[in-house]
Every structure is written in C-alpha cells, then in structure tokens.
Tab-separated table of N, CA and C in Angstrom:
chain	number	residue	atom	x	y	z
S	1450	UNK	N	0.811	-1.190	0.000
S	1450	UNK	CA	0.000	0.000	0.000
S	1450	UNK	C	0.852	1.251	0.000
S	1451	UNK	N	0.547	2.529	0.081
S	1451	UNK	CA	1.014	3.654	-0.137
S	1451	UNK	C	1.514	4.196	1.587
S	1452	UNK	N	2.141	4.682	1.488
S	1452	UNK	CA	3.046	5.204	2.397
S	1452	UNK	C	2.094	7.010	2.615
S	1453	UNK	N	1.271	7.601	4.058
S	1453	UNK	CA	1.533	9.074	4.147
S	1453	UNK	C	1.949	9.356	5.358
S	1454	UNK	N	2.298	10.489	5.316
S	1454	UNK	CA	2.930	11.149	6.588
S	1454	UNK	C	2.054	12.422	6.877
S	1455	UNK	N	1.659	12.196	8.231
S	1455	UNK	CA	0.865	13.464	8.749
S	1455	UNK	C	1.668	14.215	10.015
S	1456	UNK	N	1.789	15.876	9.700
S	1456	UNK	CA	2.637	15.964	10.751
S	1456	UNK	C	1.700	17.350	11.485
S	1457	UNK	N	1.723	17.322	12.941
S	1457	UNK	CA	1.134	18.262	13.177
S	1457	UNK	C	1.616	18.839	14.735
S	1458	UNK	N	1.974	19.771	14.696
S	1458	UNK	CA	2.721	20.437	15.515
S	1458	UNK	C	4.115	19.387	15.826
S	1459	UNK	N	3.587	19.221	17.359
S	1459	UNK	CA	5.003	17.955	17.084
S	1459	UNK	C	5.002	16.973	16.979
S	1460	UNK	N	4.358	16.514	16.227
S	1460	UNK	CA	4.176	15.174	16.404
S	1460	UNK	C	4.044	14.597	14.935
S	1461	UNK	N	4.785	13.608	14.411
S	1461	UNK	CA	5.026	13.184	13.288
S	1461	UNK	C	4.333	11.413	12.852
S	1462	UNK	N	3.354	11.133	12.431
S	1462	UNK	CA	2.777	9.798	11.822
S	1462	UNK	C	2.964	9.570	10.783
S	1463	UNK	N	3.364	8.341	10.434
S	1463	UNK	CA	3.212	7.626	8.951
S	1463	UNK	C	2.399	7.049	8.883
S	1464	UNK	N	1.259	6.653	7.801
S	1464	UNK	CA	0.279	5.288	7.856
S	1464	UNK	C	0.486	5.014	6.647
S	1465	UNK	N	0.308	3.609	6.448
S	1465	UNK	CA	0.047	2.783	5.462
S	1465	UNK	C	-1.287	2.341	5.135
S	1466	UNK	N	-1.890	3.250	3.597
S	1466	UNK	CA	-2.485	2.861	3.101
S	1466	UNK	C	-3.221	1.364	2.992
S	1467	UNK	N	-3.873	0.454	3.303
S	1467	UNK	CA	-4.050	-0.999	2.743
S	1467	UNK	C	-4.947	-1.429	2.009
S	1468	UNK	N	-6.011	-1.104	1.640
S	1468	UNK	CA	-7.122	-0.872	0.714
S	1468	UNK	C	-7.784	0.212	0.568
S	1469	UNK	N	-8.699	0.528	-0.363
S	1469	UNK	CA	-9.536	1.548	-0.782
S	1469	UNK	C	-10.536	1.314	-0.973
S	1470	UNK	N	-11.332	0.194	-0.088
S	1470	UNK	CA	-12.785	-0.104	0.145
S	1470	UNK	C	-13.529	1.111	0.228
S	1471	UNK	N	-14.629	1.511	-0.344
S	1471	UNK	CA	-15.163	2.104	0.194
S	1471	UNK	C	-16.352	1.745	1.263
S	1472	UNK	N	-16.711	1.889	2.394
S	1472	UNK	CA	-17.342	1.910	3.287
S	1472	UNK	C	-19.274	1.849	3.083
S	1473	UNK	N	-20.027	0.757	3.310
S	1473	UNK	CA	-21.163	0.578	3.099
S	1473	UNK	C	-22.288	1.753	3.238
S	1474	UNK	N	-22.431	2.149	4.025
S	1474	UNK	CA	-23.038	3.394	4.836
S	1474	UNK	C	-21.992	4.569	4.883
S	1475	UNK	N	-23.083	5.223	4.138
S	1475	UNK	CA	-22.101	6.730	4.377
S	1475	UNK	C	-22.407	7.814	6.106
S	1476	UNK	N	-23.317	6.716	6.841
S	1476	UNK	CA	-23.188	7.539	8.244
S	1476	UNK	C	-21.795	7.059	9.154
S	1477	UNK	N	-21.419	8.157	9.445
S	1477	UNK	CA	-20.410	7.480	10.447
S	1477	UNK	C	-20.635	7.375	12.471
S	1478	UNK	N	-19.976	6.411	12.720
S	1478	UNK	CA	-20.319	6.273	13.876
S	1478	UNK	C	-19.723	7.240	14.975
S	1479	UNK	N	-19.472	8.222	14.761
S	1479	UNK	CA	-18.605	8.895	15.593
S	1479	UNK	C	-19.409	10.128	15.962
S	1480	UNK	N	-20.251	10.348	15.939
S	1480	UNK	CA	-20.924	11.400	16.521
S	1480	UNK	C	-21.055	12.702	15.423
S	1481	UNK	N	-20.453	12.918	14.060
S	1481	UNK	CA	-20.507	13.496	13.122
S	1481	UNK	C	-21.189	13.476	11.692
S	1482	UNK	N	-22.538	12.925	12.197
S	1482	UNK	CA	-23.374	12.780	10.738
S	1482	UNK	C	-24.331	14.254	10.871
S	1483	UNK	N	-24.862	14.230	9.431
S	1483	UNK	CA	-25.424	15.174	9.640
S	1483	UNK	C	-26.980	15.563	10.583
S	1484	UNK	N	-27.133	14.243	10.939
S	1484	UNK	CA	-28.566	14.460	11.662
S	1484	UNK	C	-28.151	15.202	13.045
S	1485	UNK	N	-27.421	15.701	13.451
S	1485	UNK	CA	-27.313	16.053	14.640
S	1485	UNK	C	-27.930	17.702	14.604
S	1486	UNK	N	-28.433	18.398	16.005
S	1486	UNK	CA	-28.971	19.682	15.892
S	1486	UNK	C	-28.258	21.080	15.429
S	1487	UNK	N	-26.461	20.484	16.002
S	1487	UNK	CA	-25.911	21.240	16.265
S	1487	UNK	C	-25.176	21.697	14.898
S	1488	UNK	N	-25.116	20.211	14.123
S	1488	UNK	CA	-24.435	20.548	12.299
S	1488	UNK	C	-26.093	21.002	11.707
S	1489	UNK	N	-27.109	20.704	11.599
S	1489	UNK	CA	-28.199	21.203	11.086
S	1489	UNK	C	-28.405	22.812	11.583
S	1490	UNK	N	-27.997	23.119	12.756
S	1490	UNK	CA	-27.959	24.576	12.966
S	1490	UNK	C	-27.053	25.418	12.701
S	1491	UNK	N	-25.466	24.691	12.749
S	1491	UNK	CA	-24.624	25.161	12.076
S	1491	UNK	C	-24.387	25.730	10.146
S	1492	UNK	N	-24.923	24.537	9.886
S	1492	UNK	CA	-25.276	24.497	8.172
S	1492	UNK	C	-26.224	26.063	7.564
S	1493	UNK	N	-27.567	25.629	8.446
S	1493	UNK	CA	-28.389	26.689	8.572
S	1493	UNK	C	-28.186	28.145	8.464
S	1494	UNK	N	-27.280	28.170	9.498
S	1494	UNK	CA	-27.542	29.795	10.291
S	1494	UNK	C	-26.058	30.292	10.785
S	1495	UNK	N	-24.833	29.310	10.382
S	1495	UNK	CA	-23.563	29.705	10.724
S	1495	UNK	C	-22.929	30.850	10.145
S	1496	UNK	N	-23.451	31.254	8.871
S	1496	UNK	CA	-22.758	32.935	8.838
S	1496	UNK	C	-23.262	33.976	9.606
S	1497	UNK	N	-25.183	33.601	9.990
S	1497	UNK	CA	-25.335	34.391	10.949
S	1497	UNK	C	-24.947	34.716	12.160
S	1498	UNK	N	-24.720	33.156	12.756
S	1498	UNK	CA	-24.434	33.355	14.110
S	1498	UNK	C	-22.833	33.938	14.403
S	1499	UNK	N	-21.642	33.622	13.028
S	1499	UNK	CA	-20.436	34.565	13.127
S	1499	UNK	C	-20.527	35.756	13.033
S	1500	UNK	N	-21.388	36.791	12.158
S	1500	UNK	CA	-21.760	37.877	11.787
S	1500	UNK	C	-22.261	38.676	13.360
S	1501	UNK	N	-23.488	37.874	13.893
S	1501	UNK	CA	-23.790	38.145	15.148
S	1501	UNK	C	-22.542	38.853	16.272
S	1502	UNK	N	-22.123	37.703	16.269
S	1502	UNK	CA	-20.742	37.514	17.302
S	1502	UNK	C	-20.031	38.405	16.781
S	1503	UNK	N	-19.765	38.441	15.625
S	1503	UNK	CA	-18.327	39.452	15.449
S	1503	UNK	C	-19.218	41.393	15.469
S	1504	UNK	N	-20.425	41.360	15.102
S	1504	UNK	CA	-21.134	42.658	15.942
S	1504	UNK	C	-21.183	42.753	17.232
S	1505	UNK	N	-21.343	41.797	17.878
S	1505	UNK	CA	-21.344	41.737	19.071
S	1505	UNK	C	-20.173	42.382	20.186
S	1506	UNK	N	-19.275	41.504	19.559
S	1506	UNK	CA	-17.979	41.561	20.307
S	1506	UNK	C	-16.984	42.902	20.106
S	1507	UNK	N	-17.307	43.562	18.395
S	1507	UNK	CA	-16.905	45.048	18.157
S	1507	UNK	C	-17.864	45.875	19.516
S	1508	UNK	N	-19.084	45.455	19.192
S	1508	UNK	CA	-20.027	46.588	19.898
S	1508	UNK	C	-19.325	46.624	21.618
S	1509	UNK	N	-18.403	45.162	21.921
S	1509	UNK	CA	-18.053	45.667	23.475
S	1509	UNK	C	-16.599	45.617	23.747
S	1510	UNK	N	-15.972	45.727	22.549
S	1510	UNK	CA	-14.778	46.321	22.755
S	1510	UNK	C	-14.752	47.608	22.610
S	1511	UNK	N	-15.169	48.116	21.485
S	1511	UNK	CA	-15.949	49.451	21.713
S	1511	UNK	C	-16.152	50.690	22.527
S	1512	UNK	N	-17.480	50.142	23.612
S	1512	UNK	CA	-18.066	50.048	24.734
S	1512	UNK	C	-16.345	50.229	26.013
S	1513	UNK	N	-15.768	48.685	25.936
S	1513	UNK	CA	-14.472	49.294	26.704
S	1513	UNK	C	-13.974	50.269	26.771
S	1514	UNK	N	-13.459	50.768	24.972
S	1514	UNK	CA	-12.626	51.856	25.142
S	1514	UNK	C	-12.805	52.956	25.393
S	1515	UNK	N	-14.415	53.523	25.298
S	1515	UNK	CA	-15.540	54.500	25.303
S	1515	UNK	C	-14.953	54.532	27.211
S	1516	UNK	N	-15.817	53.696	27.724
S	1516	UNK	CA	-15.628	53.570	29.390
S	1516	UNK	C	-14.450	53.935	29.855
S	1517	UNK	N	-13.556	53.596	29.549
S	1517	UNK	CA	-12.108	53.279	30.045
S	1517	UNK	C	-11.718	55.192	29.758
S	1518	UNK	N	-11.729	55.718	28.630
S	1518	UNK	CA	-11.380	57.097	28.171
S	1518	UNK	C	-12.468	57.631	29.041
S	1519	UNK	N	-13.485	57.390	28.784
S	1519	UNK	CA	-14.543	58.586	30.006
S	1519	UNK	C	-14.189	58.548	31.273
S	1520	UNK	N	-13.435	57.123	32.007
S	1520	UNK	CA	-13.348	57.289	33.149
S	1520	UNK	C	-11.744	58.222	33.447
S	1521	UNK	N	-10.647	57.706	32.439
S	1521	UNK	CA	-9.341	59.085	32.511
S	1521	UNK	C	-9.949	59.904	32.619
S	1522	UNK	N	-10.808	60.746	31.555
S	1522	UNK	CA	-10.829	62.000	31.274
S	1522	UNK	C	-11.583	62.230	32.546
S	1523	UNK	N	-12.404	62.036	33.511
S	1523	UNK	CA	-13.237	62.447	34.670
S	1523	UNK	C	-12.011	62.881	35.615
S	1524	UNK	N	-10.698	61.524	35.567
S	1524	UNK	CA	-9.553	62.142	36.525
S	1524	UNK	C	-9.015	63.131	35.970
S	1525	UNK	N	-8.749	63.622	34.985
S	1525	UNK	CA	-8.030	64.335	34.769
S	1525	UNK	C	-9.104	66.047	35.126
S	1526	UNK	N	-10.338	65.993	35.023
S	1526	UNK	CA	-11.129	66.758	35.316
S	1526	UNK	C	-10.710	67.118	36.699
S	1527	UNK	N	-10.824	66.270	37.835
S	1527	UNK	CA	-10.648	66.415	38.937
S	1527	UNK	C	-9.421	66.744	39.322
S	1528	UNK	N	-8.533	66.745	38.460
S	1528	UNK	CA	-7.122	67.281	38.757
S	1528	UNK	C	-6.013	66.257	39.126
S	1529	UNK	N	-6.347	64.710	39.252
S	1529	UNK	CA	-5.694	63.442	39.554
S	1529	UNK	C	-4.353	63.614	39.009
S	1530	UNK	N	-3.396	63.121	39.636
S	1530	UNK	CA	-2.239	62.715	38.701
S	1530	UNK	C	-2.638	61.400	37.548
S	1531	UNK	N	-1.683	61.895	36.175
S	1531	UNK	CA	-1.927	60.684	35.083
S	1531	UNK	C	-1.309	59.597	34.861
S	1532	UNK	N	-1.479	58.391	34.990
S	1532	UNK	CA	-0.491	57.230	35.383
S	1532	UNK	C	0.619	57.477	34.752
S	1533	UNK	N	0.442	57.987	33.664
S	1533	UNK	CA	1.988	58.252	33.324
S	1533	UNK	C	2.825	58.754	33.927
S	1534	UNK	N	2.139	60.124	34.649
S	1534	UNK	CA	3.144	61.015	35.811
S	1534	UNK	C	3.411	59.939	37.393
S	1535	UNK	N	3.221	58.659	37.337
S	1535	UNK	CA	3.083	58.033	37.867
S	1535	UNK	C	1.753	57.702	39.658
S	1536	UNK	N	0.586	58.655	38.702
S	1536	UNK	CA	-0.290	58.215	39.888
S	1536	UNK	C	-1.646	57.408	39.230
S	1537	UNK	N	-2.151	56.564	40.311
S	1537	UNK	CA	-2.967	55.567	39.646
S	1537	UNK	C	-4.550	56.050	40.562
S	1538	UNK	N	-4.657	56.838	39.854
S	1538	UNK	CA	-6.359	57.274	40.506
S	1538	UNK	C	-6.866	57.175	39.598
S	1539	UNK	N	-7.082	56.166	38.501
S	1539	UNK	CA	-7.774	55.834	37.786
S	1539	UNK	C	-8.237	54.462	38.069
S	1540	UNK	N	-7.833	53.655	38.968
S	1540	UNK	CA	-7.974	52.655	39.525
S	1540	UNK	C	-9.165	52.871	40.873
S	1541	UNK	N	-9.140	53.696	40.995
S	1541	UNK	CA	-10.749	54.262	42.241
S	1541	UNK	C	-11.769	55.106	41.262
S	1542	UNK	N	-11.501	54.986	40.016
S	1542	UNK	CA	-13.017	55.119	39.399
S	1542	UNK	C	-13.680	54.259	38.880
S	1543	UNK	N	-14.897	54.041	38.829
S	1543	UNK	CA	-15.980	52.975	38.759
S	1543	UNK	C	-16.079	52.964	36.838
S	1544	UNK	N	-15.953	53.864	36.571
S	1544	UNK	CA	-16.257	53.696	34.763
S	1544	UNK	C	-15.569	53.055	34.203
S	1545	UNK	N	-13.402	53.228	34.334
S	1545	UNK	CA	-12.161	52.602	34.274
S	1545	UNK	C	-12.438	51.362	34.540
S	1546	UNK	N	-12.730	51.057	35.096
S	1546	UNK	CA	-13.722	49.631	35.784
S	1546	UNK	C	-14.436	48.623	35.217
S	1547	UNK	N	-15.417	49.265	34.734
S	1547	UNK	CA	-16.351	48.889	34.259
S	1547	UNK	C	-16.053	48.487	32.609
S	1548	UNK	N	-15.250	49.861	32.272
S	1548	UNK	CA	-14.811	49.427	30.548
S	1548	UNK	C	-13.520	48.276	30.846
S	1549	UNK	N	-12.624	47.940	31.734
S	1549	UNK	CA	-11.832	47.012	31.921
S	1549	UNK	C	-12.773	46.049	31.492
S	1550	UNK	N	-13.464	45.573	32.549
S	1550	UNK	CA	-14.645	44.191	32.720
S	1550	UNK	C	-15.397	44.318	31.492
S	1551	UNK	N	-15.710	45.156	30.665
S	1551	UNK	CA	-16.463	44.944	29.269
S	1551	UNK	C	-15.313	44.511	28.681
C-alpha cells in the first residue's frame, strides 16, 4: 500500500495505506453525521451566528474603550495625577472599571 505522513505540531505519523474499500453506509459512527442539531444549525444559520458575534464583540470592545477614556478623562477633570506622571487614581473610578470588565 502507499506510504503518508501526517505531521502536526510535534508530532510526526506515517500510515500505510491498505485498501480503498469504500465503506457501506455513508453515516459514520462517531458522533458526526449530519442528523445532529448542532451541524443542522450550524449548516443553517452559521454565517449568521459569526456575523452576530463578530457585531457583538466590536459593539463591546468598543463600549471598553468608550468607558475606560470617560473614566481618565473624569480624573483628569478632577485634577488626579496621570499614570503616566506616575499616579494611579484611575484605579478608584468605577467607569475605568467597568470598561476594563467589558
């Protein structure tokens, strides 16, 4: 039979080919046919649900950087030192905070 080599990260296999039966049933037993909900919903609706997500996830990184700048600019209102000048009173405001955790 034919000789391949599969290599993937580190790890290096050879297999030997030994026939080219093809297989009676085209379902396979491994949990990957198509009757399942999750490939029928995937098939379906998977550019939506990436499209979704990738609006999603702009809309709250976003959202972070929005928070995070409103909460500097409030210290710097108040007259705070700027972490750069080495003071961290941006760390006792709740907005800085809040756009972190978004």
């Amino acid at each position: 039979g034919s000789l391949i080599t599969l290599s993937c990260l580190s790890h290096r296999v050879v297999c030997q080919v030994i026939s080219s039966a093809v297989p009676a049933d085209s379902i396979q037993e491994n949990g990957t046919s198509g009757s399942s909900w999750i490939t029928r919903l995937e098939n379906s609706y998977g550019f939506y649900i990436g499209l979704g997500l990738a609006v999603f996830s702009s809309f709250l990184i976003g959202s972070s950087v929005i928070l995070k700048k409103k909460g500097l600019l409030r210290l710097v209102e108040k007259g705070g030192t700027r972490a750069g000048d080495g003071g961290h009173g941006y760390l006792k405001d709740w907005l800085w905070w809040a756009g972190l955790l978004t």
